[in-house]
Amino acid sequence: MPPALSDLQQRSLSHVWHPCTQMQRAWQLPPLPIVRGQGPWLYDEQGRRYFDAISSWWVNLFGHADARINAAIKDQLDTLPHVMLAGCTHEPAVQLAERLSARTAGVLDHCFFASDGASAVEIALKMSFHHWRNLGRPAKQDFVCLRQGYHGETLGALAVTDVQVFRDAYDPLLMRAHQVMSPDARQALPGESAADVAQRAAAELEALLAEQHERIAALILEPLVQGASGMAMHDPAYLRAARELCDRYQVHLIADEIAVGCGRTGTFFAFEQAALPDQTPIWPDLLCLSKGISGGYLPLSLVLSRNAIYEAFLDDEVARGFLHSHSYTGNALACRAALAVLDRFDQDHVLETNREQAAQLTAALAPLAADPRIEHFRQRGMIWAFDVREPLAGARFAERFHLAGRARELLIRPIGRTVYLLPPYVLDPALSAWLAEQLRATLDATLSENTDDADRAPEPATA
């Protein structure tokens, strides 16, 4: 029997087209009606609470209704909510661009603003092609992406995405991109390390660039963690190899840090972990950022570029400029929220605190990591994932796990048979122990023969 719907659920299903949702199925599994959030918790109409174990699609870094981000947005609201960035400028956009450039030691010294991750990827692809065109090399119009990679669902971003459920229906509309081996460490052959897998993947990339570099504009990749395909993690050695190969063959390197940036992997930018042995940092040519940069408050994305790319667009001819825009580019409220996020990193030593939180939760998850029902337990910074062994996962595993989690105050959405955690940066030892306990109980309920417990509605919160 489908569950009885609240008024909010009924109205939502009648008028809202929800993302990544088969709406026919949504009537049997209706959207959770959330009325407020506080810290890591979300609350429904009945007062039940749910720990936001995935940071609301990986955006909510410091929990819901963070007092300092709230205050920054309220202050900005009283002065300048928005002004177009074409022909005008404002302090929050300028300061955000300056502070992000400083985090790359000025290597990526220009910032182009957008609204969402897929838009940032579109911008980076267009910048790369247009840069080469302005330099008199229009043949460089191909792109290289990794197998299992995900970069968004607009047409350009989807063309460099290898998650079939997203791209299959639209494949006839897409440009063709070259796909090369993912450095996913789970592909290790007997006796191989993660670095060995990275080396094998880099060799395939080298073979392609050696043959096709005259036509290739850029390589795009997700540094360290390929998110939407199942939290596939790889060794930083691949990033070092990719940087060297792109330099050798004159190909741009685009880092999609939309999901992995803002401290999620243990450094503010994931690419920082690919420094050379002498600690010399290496950087991409274009870096896309979104999700956590505004703390889960307002849509914001951006592309950081090297000066050499920016300068190729400087000309008296308008058509040689980068003619990409949307009305809310560099929205002042969103930029002010992002500045408050950077303030939290600088004032609260977030990266150091995250290392402590990561160690606490990893220790709490140790018994689960040894569970014979799972494989490939992995962790990078504030990201944890494991795969439930086949055929234990069975049909509709992700949906059943999601429901079992809700019964235990967890909001969690597996990707296929991959269960992952990207919690907000607010863990303490007690919360880590509770989270590990509930995750284990959720797995037990999902894999048990009796699924009644998985489908049972959660009890109201007691705290």
Short mmCIF file of C-alpha atoms in Angstrom, two decimals:
data_model
loop_
_atom_site.label_atom_id
_atom_site.label_comp_id
_atom_site.label_asym_id
_atom_site.label_seq_id
_atom_site.Cartn_x
_atom_site.Cartn_y
_atom_site.Cartn_z
CA MET A 1 0.00 0.00 0.00
CA PRO A 2 1.37 3.47 -0.85
CA PRO A 3 1.83 5.61 2.27
CA ALA A 4 -0.75 8.20 3.23
CA LEU A 5 0.40 11.56 1.90
CA SER A 6 0.57 14.79 3.85
CA ASP A 7 -0.80 17.94 2.27
CA LEU A 8 2.73 19.12 1.42
CA GLN A 9 3.64 15.81 -0.20
CA GLN A 10 0.41 15.74 -2.21
CA ARG A 11 0.92 19.28 -3.50
CA SER A 12 4.57 18.59 -4.30
CA LEU A 13 3.77 15.49 -6.32
CA SER A 14 0.98 17.32 -8.11
CA HIS A 15 3.08 20.29 -9.23
CA VAL A 16 6.84 19.80 -8.65
CA TRP A 17 8.96 17.82 -11.11
CA HIS A 18 11.67 16.46 -8.81
CA PRO A 19 15.23 15.93 -10.08
CA CYS A 20 16.73 12.47 -10.59
CA THR A 21 13.33 10.97 -9.83
CA GLN A 22 11.03 8.64 -11.74
CA MET A 23 7.86 10.54 -10.90
CA GLN A 24 5.67 7.48 -11.44
CA ARG A 25 7.60 5.76 -8.65
CA ALA A 26 7.46 8.88 -6.45
CA TRP A 27 3.84 8.21 -5.53
CA GLN A 28 4.97 4.97 -3.83
CA LEU A 29 8.08 6.59 -2.33
CA PRO A 30 6.99 10.21 -1.78
CA PRO A 31 9.46 13.02 -1.07
CA LEU A 32 10.33 13.60 2.56
CA PRO A 33 8.53 16.79 3.71
CA ILE A 34 11.23 18.85 5.45
CA VAL A 35 10.16 21.94 7.37
CA ARG A 36 13.37 23.09 9.05
CA GLY A 37 17.05 22.34 9.50
CA GLN A 38 19.46 22.92 12.36
CA GLY A 39 23.08 21.83 12.41
CA PRO A 40 23.39 18.35 10.86
CA TRP A 41 19.68 17.62 11.41
CA LEU A 42 16.64 18.01 9.18
CA TYR A 43 13.12 17.88 10.64
CA ASP A 44 9.91 16.75 8.97
CA GLU A 45 6.31 17.82 9.55
CA GLN A 46 5.90 15.34 12.41
CA GLY A 47 8.98 16.52 14.25
CA ARG A 48 11.05 13.50 13.24
CA ARG A 49 14.71 14.25 12.73
CA TYR A 50 17.17 12.96 10.13
CA PHE A 51 20.94 13.24 10.14
CA ASP A 52 21.96 14.76 6.80
CA ALA A 53 24.62 12.16 6.04
CA ILE A 54 25.16 13.41 2.47
CA SER A 55 25.12 17.16 3.20
CA SER A 56 22.05 17.60 0.97
CA TRP A 57 23.80 16.51 -2.21
CA TRP A 58 27.24 17.43 -0.86
CA VAL A 59 26.68 21.18 -0.47
CA ASN A 60 26.01 21.78 3.23
CA LEU A 61 29.46 22.08 4.80
CA PHE A 62 28.70 23.47 8.25
CA GLY A 63 25.21 22.22 8.92
CA HIS A 64 21.89 23.89 8.33
CA ALA A 65 21.12 27.42 9.51
CA ASP A 66 24.72 28.25 10.39
CA ALA A 67 24.61 31.45 12.47
CA ARG A 68 27.57 33.18 10.81
CA ILE A 69 26.49 32.46 7.25
CA ASN A 70 22.96 33.54 8.16
CA ALA A 71 24.27 36.82 9.53
CA ALA A 72 26.40 37.51 6.45
CA ILE A 73 23.49 36.98 4.08
CA LYS A 74 21.16 39.13 6.20
CA ASP A 75 23.72 41.94 6.21
CA GLN A 76 24.15 41.74 2.44
CA LEU A 77 20.39 41.67 1.97
CA ASP A 78 20.11 45.12 3.53
CA THR A 79 22.65 46.68 1.17
CA LEU A 80 22.79 44.98 -2.27
CA PRO A 81 20.99 41.72 -3.06
CA HIS A 82 22.00 41.72 -6.74
CA VAL A 83 23.31 43.78 -9.63
CA MET A 84 24.32 42.53 -13.06
CA LEU A 85 28.02 41.82 -13.44
CA ALA A 86 28.15 43.02 -17.06
CA GLY A 87 29.33 46.62 -16.83
CA CYS A 88 29.00 46.69 -13.03
CA THR A 89 30.88 45.17 -10.14
CA HIS A 90 30.50 44.81 -6.40
CA GLU A 91 32.58 44.05 -3.33
CA PRO A 92 31.47 40.46 -2.59
CA ALA A 93 32.32 39.23 -6.11
CA VAL A 94 35.66 41.03 -6.20
CA GLN A 95 36.67 39.89 -2.74
CA LEU A 96 35.66 36.28 -3.42
CA ALA A 97 37.70 36.19 -6.64
CA GLU A 98 40.70 37.67 -4.83
CA ARG A 99 40.54 35.24 -1.93
CA LEU A 100 40.14 32.16 -4.09
CA SER A 101 43.02 33.21 -6.32
CA ALA A 102 45.16 33.69 -3.22
CA ARG A 103 44.45 30.08 -2.24
CA THR A 104 46.23 29.04 -5.45
CA ALA A 105 49.11 31.43 -4.72
CA GLY A 106 47.87 33.53 -7.64
CA VAL A 107 48.40 30.79 -10.23
CA LEU A 108 44.70 30.76 -11.07
CA ASP A 109 44.21 34.49 -11.08
CA HIS A 110 40.90 35.14 -12.83
CA CYS A 111 37.42 34.05 -11.74
CA PHE A 112 34.32 33.66 -13.93
CA PHE A 113 31.04 33.26 -12.03
CA ALA A 114 28.05 31.05 -12.81
CA SER A 115 25.22 29.39 -10.91
CA ASP A 116 25.68 25.61 -10.77
CA GLY A 117 28.24 22.90 -11.36
CA ALA A 118 27.16 21.88 -14.85
CA SER A 119 27.28 25.53 -15.94
CA ALA A 120 30.83 25.82 -14.63
CA VAL A 121 31.84 22.78 -16.67
CA GLU A 122 30.19 24.24 -19.79
CA ILE A 123 32.13 27.45 -19.25
CA ALA A 124 35.46 25.64 -18.81
CA LEU A 125 34.94 23.61 -21.99
CA LYS A 126 34.00 26.71 -23.97
CA MET A 127 36.95 28.67 -22.56
CA SER A 128 39.37 25.95 -23.56
CA PHE A 129 38.10 25.66 -27.14
CA HIS A 130 37.80 29.43 -27.58
CA HIS A 131 41.29 29.99 -26.17
CA TRP A 132 42.81 27.68 -28.78
CA ARG A 133 40.66 29.26 -31.50
CA ASN A 134 41.87 32.73 -30.55
CA LEU A 135 45.43 31.44 -30.76
CA GLY A 136 44.82 30.29 -34.33
CA ARG A 137 44.42 26.59 -33.50
CA PRO A 138 40.72 25.90 -34.17
CA ALA A 139 41.35 22.21 -34.83
CA LYS A 140 41.80 21.74 -31.07
CA GLN A 141 38.14 21.12 -30.34
CA ASP A 142 38.06 17.59 -28.87
CA PHE A 143 37.88 16.75 -25.17
CA VAL A 144 39.15 13.85 -23.12
CA CYS A 145 37.33 12.52 -20.05
CA LEU A 146 37.72 9.55 -17.73
CA ARG A 147 35.54 6.47 -17.76
CA GLN A 148 33.15 6.63 -14.77
CA GLY A 149 33.48 10.41 -14.74
CA TYR A 150 30.56 12.73 -14.02
CA HIS A 151 30.51 16.43 -14.84
CA GLY A 152 26.85 17.43 -14.97
CA GLU A 153 23.76 17.03 -17.08
CA THR A 154 23.70 19.94 -19.51
CA LEU A 155 24.64 18.88 -23.04
CA GLY A 156 28.30 19.87 -22.98
CA ALA A 157 28.85 18.49 -19.47
CA LEU A 158 26.96 15.32 -20.33
CA ALA A 159 29.21 14.76 -23.35
CA VAL A 160 32.18 14.33 -20.99
CA THR A 161 30.20 12.25 -18.49
CA ASP A 162 30.33 8.45 -18.39
CA VAL A 163 27.34 7.57 -16.21
CA GLN A 164 24.98 5.83 -18.57
CA VAL A 165 21.75 6.40 -16.68
CA PHE A 166 22.20 10.14 -17.22
CA ARG A 167 23.49 10.21 -20.78
CA ASP A 168 21.87 7.35 -22.69
CA ALA A 169 18.59 9.12 -23.52
CA TYR A 170 20.41 12.20 -24.79
CA ASP A 171 23.33 10.51 -26.53
CA PRO A 172 22.20 11.53 -30.06
CA LEU A 173 22.47 15.19 -29.03
CA LEU A 174 25.99 15.00 -27.62
CA MET A 175 29.39 15.82 -29.07
CA ARG A 176 31.85 12.93 -29.08
CA ALA A 177 34.56 12.90 -26.43
CA HIS A 178 37.55 10.60 -26.00
CA GLN A 179 37.28 8.36 -22.94
CA VAL A 180 40.33 6.96 -21.19
CA MET A 181 40.82 4.56 -18.30
CA SER A 182 39.79 5.72 -14.86
CA PRO A 183 42.52 5.44 -12.22
CA ASP A 184 39.92 3.97 -9.80
CA ALA A 185 41.97 2.04 -7.24
CA ARG A 186 39.35 -0.74 -7.11
CA GLN A 187 40.70 -1.91 -10.49
CA ALA A 188 43.98 -3.04 -8.95
CA LEU A 189 45.27 -6.35 -10.25
CA PRO A 190 46.79 -8.82 -7.80
CA GLY A 191 49.88 -7.22 -6.29
CA GLU A 192 49.11 -3.74 -7.62
CA SER A 193 48.87 -0.62 -5.49
CA ALA A 194 46.64 2.39 -6.11
CA ALA A 195 49.69 4.16 -7.54
CA ASP A 196 50.19 1.27 -9.97
CA VAL A 197 46.61 1.63 -11.20
CA ALA A 198 47.22 5.35 -11.64
CA GLN A 199 50.31 4.59 -13.72
CA ARG A 200 48.40 2.19 -15.99
CA ALA A 201 45.67 4.79 -16.50
CA ALA A 202 48.24 7.48 -17.24
CA ALA A 203 49.86 5.26 -19.87
CA GLU A 204 46.53 5.01 -21.71
CA LEU A 205 46.13 8.79 -21.53
CA GLU A 206 49.66 9.27 -22.87
CA ALA A 207 48.97 7.01 -25.85
CA LEU A 208 45.88 9.01 -26.77
CA LEU A 209 47.54 12.41 -26.40
CA ALA A 210 50.58 11.32 -28.40
CA GLU A 211 48.31 10.42 -31.30
CA GLN A 212 45.53 13.02 -31.10
CA HIS A 213 46.93 16.09 -29.29
CA GLU A 214 46.65 18.35 -32.33
CA ARG A 215 42.86 17.99 -32.10
CA ILE A 216 42.47 17.84 -28.31
CA ALA A 217 41.65 21.02 -26.41
CA ALA A 218 41.47 19.71 -22.85
CA LEU A 219 41.36 16.81 -20.44
CA ILE A 220 38.67 17.10 -17.75
CA LEU A 221 38.71 15.03 -14.58
CA GLU A 222 37.47 14.88 -10.98
CA PRO A 223 40.57 15.04 -8.77
CA LEU A 224 40.98 12.16 -6.29
CA VAL A 225 37.30 11.09 -6.16
CA GLN A 226 34.87 10.36 -8.99
CA GLY A 227 31.63 11.10 -7.17
CA ALA A 228 28.40 10.24 -8.97
CA SER A 229 29.72 6.98 -10.40
CA GLY A 230 30.22 5.57 -6.90
CA MET A 231 32.94 7.48 -5.04
CA ALA A 232 35.79 5.94 -7.05
CA MET A 233 39.03 7.07 -5.41
CA HIS A 234 42.46 7.28 -7.00
CA ASP A 235 46.04 8.04 -6.09
CA PRO A 236 47.31 11.65 -6.49
CA ALA A 237 50.02 10.25 -8.76
CA TYR A 238 47.49 10.31 -11.58
CA LEU A 239 47.05 14.07 -11.25
CA ARG A 240 50.81 14.59 -11.40
CA ALA A 241 51.04 12.43 -14.51
CA ALA A 242 48.08 14.20 -16.13
CA ARG A 243 49.66 17.59 -15.48
CA GLU A 244 52.96 16.55 -17.04
CA LEU A 245 51.26 15.00 -20.08
CA CYS A 246 49.01 18.00 -20.66
CA ASP A 247 52.06 20.27 -20.54
CA ARG A 248 54.00 18.05 -22.93
CA TYR A 249 51.23 17.86 -25.51
CA GLN A 250 49.80 21.38 -25.09
CA VAL A 251 46.40 20.32 -23.78
CA HIS A 252 44.47 22.14 -21.07
CA LEU A 253 43.86 20.36 -17.79
CA ILE A 254 40.41 21.08 -16.33
CA ALA A 255 39.86 20.11 -12.69
CA ASP A 256 36.20 19.57 -11.82
CA GLU A 257 36.34 20.26 -8.07
CA ILE A 258 32.60 20.90 -7.83
CA ALA A 259 32.10 17.99 -5.42
CA VAL A 260 35.63 17.50 -4.07
CA GLY A 261 36.62 21.11 -3.39
CA CYS A 262 36.10 23.21 -0.27
CA GLY A 263 37.92 20.88 2.10
CA ARG A 264 36.00 17.71 1.29
CA THR A 265 39.11 15.60 0.47
CA GLY A 266 41.26 16.98 3.31
CA THR A 267 42.73 20.01 1.54
CA PHE A 268 40.77 23.04 0.38
CA PHE A 269 41.38 22.11 -3.25
CA ALA A 270 41.80 18.40 -3.96
CA PHE A 271 44.58 19.27 -6.42
CA GLU A 272 46.77 20.43 -3.52
CA GLN A 273 47.41 16.77 -2.68
CA ALA A 274 49.19 16.26 -6.01
CA ALA A 275 52.23 18.36 -5.10
CA LEU A 276 55.58 17.15 -6.44
CA PRO A 277 57.93 15.23 -4.10
CA ASP A 278 59.73 18.49 -3.26
CA GLN A 279 56.30 19.95 -2.26
CA THR A 280 56.14 22.18 -5.33
CA PRO A 281 52.40 22.59 -5.99
CA ILE A 282 50.91 21.85 -9.37
CA TRP A 283 47.67 23.35 -10.59
CA PRO A 284 45.21 22.77 -13.42
CA ASP A 285 44.66 25.35 -16.13
CA LEU A 286 40.97 25.71 -15.30
CA LEU A 287 39.30 24.78 -12.02
CA CYS A 288 35.52 24.44 -11.54
CA LEU A 289 34.04 25.00 -8.09
CA SER A 290 30.45 24.89 -6.81
CA LYS A 291 28.39 22.92 -4.24
CA GLY A 292 30.06 23.67 -0.89
CA ILE A 293 31.44 27.08 -1.84
CA SER A 294 28.23 28.79 -0.68
CA GLY A 295 27.75 26.45 2.26
CA GLY A 296 24.53 24.99 0.90
CA TYR A 297 22.72 28.33 0.88
CA LEU A 298 22.50 29.75 -2.63
CA PRO A 299 23.31 28.60 -6.17
CA LEU A 300 26.87 29.59 -7.05
CA SER A 301 29.64 28.19 -9.21
CA LEU A 302 32.80 29.58 -10.71
CA VAL A 303 35.75 28.81 -12.96
CA LEU A 304 39.26 29.84 -11.95
CA SER A 305 41.67 30.24 -14.87
CA ARG A 306 45.31 30.87 -15.50
CA ASN A 307 46.27 34.31 -16.76
CA ALA A 308 47.53 32.87 -20.06
CA ILE A 309 44.03 31.66 -20.88
CA TYR A 310 42.45 34.96 -19.83
CA GLU A 311 44.85 37.02 -21.93
CA ALA A 312 44.01 35.10 -25.10
CA PHE A 313 40.56 36.74 -25.03
CA LEU A 314 41.85 40.32 -24.82
CA ASP A 315 41.25 42.07 -28.14
CA ASP A 316 39.45 45.05 -29.69
CA GLU A 317 37.21 42.59 -31.52
CA VAL A 318 34.17 41.77 -29.38
CA ALA A 319 33.78 38.29 -30.88
CA ARG A 320 37.18 37.30 -29.50
CA GLY A 321 35.95 37.98 -25.96
CA PHE A 322 34.31 35.31 -23.83
CA LEU A 323 30.63 35.94 -24.54
CA HIS A 324 29.00 33.78 -21.91
CA SER A 325 26.58 35.12 -19.31
CA HIS A 326 23.45 34.68 -17.28
CA SER A 327 21.42 37.24 -15.38
CA TYR A 328 22.48 36.16 -11.88
CA THR A 329 26.22 35.84 -12.59
CA GLY A 330 28.15 36.79 -9.45
CA ASN A 331 25.01 37.26 -7.36
CA ALA A 332 25.96 39.38 -4.34
CA LEU A 333 24.04 37.28 -1.79
CA ALA A 334 25.64 34.05 -3.03
CA CYS A 335 29.12 35.60 -3.09
CA ARG A 336 28.63 36.94 0.43
CA ALA A 337 27.63 33.46 1.62
CA ALA A 338 30.81 32.10 0.01
CA LEU A 339 32.90 34.72 1.79
CA ALA A 340 31.36 33.59 5.08
CA VAL A 341 32.33 30.02 4.18
CA LEU A 342 35.94 31.13 3.59
CA ASP A 343 35.84 32.99 6.90
CA ARG A 344 34.88 29.75 8.62
CA PHE A 345 37.86 27.99 7.03
CA ASP A 346 40.27 30.75 8.05
CA GLN A 347 38.96 31.48 11.55
CA ASP A 348 38.03 27.96 12.69
CA HIS A 349 40.99 26.05 11.23
CA VAL A 350 38.50 23.80 9.45
CA LEU A 351 41.05 21.64 7.63
CA GLU A 352 42.78 20.72 10.89
CA THR A 353 39.44 20.05 12.59
CA ASN A 354 38.30 17.94 9.66
CA ARG A 355 41.35 15.72 10.03
CA GLU A 356 40.34 15.06 13.63
CA GLN A 357 36.74 14.39 12.67
CA ALA A 358 37.79 12.07 9.85
CA ALA A 359 40.00 10.05 12.20
CA GLN A 360 37.16 9.75 14.73
CA LEU A 361 34.59 8.52 12.23
CA THR A 362 37.04 6.19 10.47
CA ALA A 363 37.82 4.58 13.83
CA ALA A 364 34.11 4.26 14.63
CA LEU A 365 33.52 2.63 11.24
CA ALA A 366 36.34 0.10 11.66
CA PRO A 367 34.02 -2.82 12.57
CA LEU A 368 31.87 -2.08 9.53
CA ALA A 369 34.95 -1.87 7.31
CA ALA A 370 35.78 -5.46 8.32
CA ASP A 371 32.26 -6.74 7.62
CA PRO A 372 32.47 -9.58 5.07
CA ARG A 373 29.24 -8.38 3.42
CA ILE A 374 31.01 -5.30 2.05
CA GLU A 375 34.11 -4.63 -0.02
CA HIS A 376 36.34 -1.74 -1.01
CA PHE A 377 35.84 0.31 2.15
CA ARG A 378 37.55 3.61 1.34
CA GLN A 379 38.02 7.07 2.76
CA ARG A 380 39.47 10.36 1.56
CA GLY A 381 39.18 13.34 3.86
CA MET A 382 35.52 13.76 4.78
CA ILE A 383 34.30 11.16 2.27
CA TRP A 384 33.62 7.52 3.14
CA ALA A 385 32.27 4.77 0.88
CA PHE A 386 31.92 1.02 0.62
CA ASP A 387 30.34 -1.40 -1.85
CA VAL A 388 27.85 -4.05 -0.77
CA ARG A 389 28.88 -7.34 -2.29
CA GLU A 390 26.92 -8.78 -5.16
CA PRO A 391 24.46 -10.47 -5.13
CA LEU A 392 23.66 -9.38 -1.55
CA ALA A 393 22.61 -5.91 -2.69
CA GLY A 394 19.77 -7.30 -4.79
CA ALA A 395 16.97 -5.42 -6.52
CA ARG A 396 16.19 -1.86 -5.47
CA PHE A 397 19.02 -1.98 -2.92
CA ALA A 398 19.52 1.79 -2.90
CA GLU A 399 15.83 2.45 -2.27
CA ARG A 400 15.59 -0.16 0.49
CA PHE A 401 18.74 1.16 2.17
CA HIS A 402 17.40 4.70 1.96
CA LEU A 403 14.14 3.68 3.67
CA ALA A 404 15.96 1.66 6.34
CA GLY A 405 18.16 4.69 7.01
CA ARG A 406 15.17 6.97 7.42
CA ALA A 407 13.81 4.57 10.04
CA ARG A 408 17.05 5.17 11.94
CA GLU A 409 17.20 8.97 11.59
CA LEU A 410 19.58 8.89 8.61
CA LEU A 411 19.09 10.74 5.32
CA ILE A 412 21.31 8.75 2.99
CA ARG A 413 21.14 7.90 -0.74
CA PRO A 414 23.34 5.04 -2.00
CA ILE A 415 24.56 5.03 -5.60
CA GLY A 416 23.66 1.57 -6.82
CA ARG A 417 25.33 -0.78 -4.35
CA THR A 418 27.75 1.90 -3.14
CA VAL A 419 26.94 3.41 0.24
CA TYR A 420 28.66 6.70 0.93
CA LEU A 421 28.89 9.34 3.64
CA LEU A 422 29.64 13.02 3.05
CA PRO A 423 28.52 14.51 6.36
CA PRO A 424 28.72 18.19 7.30
CA TYR A 425 31.86 19.27 9.09
CA VAL A 426 30.27 19.18 12.55
CA LEU A 427 31.13 15.70 13.85
CA ASP A 428 32.23 14.91 17.39
CA PRO A 429 33.13 11.53 18.96
CA ALA A 430 29.60 10.86 20.22
CA LEU A 431 28.00 11.74 16.89
CA SER A 432 30.56 9.65 15.00
CA ALA A 433 29.83 6.64 17.21
CA TRP A 434 26.08 7.12 16.73
CA LEU A 435 26.47 7.46 12.96
CA ALA A 436 28.54 4.29 12.70
CA GLU A 437 26.00 2.40 14.82
CA GLN A 438 23.03 3.54 12.74
CA LEU A 439 24.83 2.80 9.49
CA ARG A 440 25.52 -0.76 10.64
CA ALA A 441 21.91 -1.19 11.76
CA THR A 442 20.70 0.14 8.42
CA LEU A 443 22.86 -2.35 6.54
CA ASP A 444 21.58 -5.19 8.74
CA ALA A 445 17.96 -4.23 8.14
CA THR A 446 18.45 -3.81 4.40
CA LEU A 447 20.12 -7.18 3.95
CA SER A 448 17.80 -9.11 6.25
CA GLU A 449 15.18 -11.37 4.75
CA ASN A 450 12.46 -9.49 6.64
CA THR A 451 12.19 -6.05 5.02
CA ASP A 452 9.30 -4.89 7.23
CA ASP A 453 11.78 -3.22 9.55
CA ALA A 454 13.33 -1.32 6.64
CA ASP A 455 9.99 0.11 5.61
CA ARG A 456 8.77 1.05 9.08
CA ALA A 457 8.25 4.77 9.63
CA PRO A 458 10.75 6.42 12.00
CA GLU A 459 9.77 7.42 15.48
CA PRO A 460 9.63 11.13 16.49
CA ALA A 461 12.91 12.61 17.66
CA THR A 462 13.61 12.71 21.36
CA ALA A 463 16.26 15.41 21.10
#
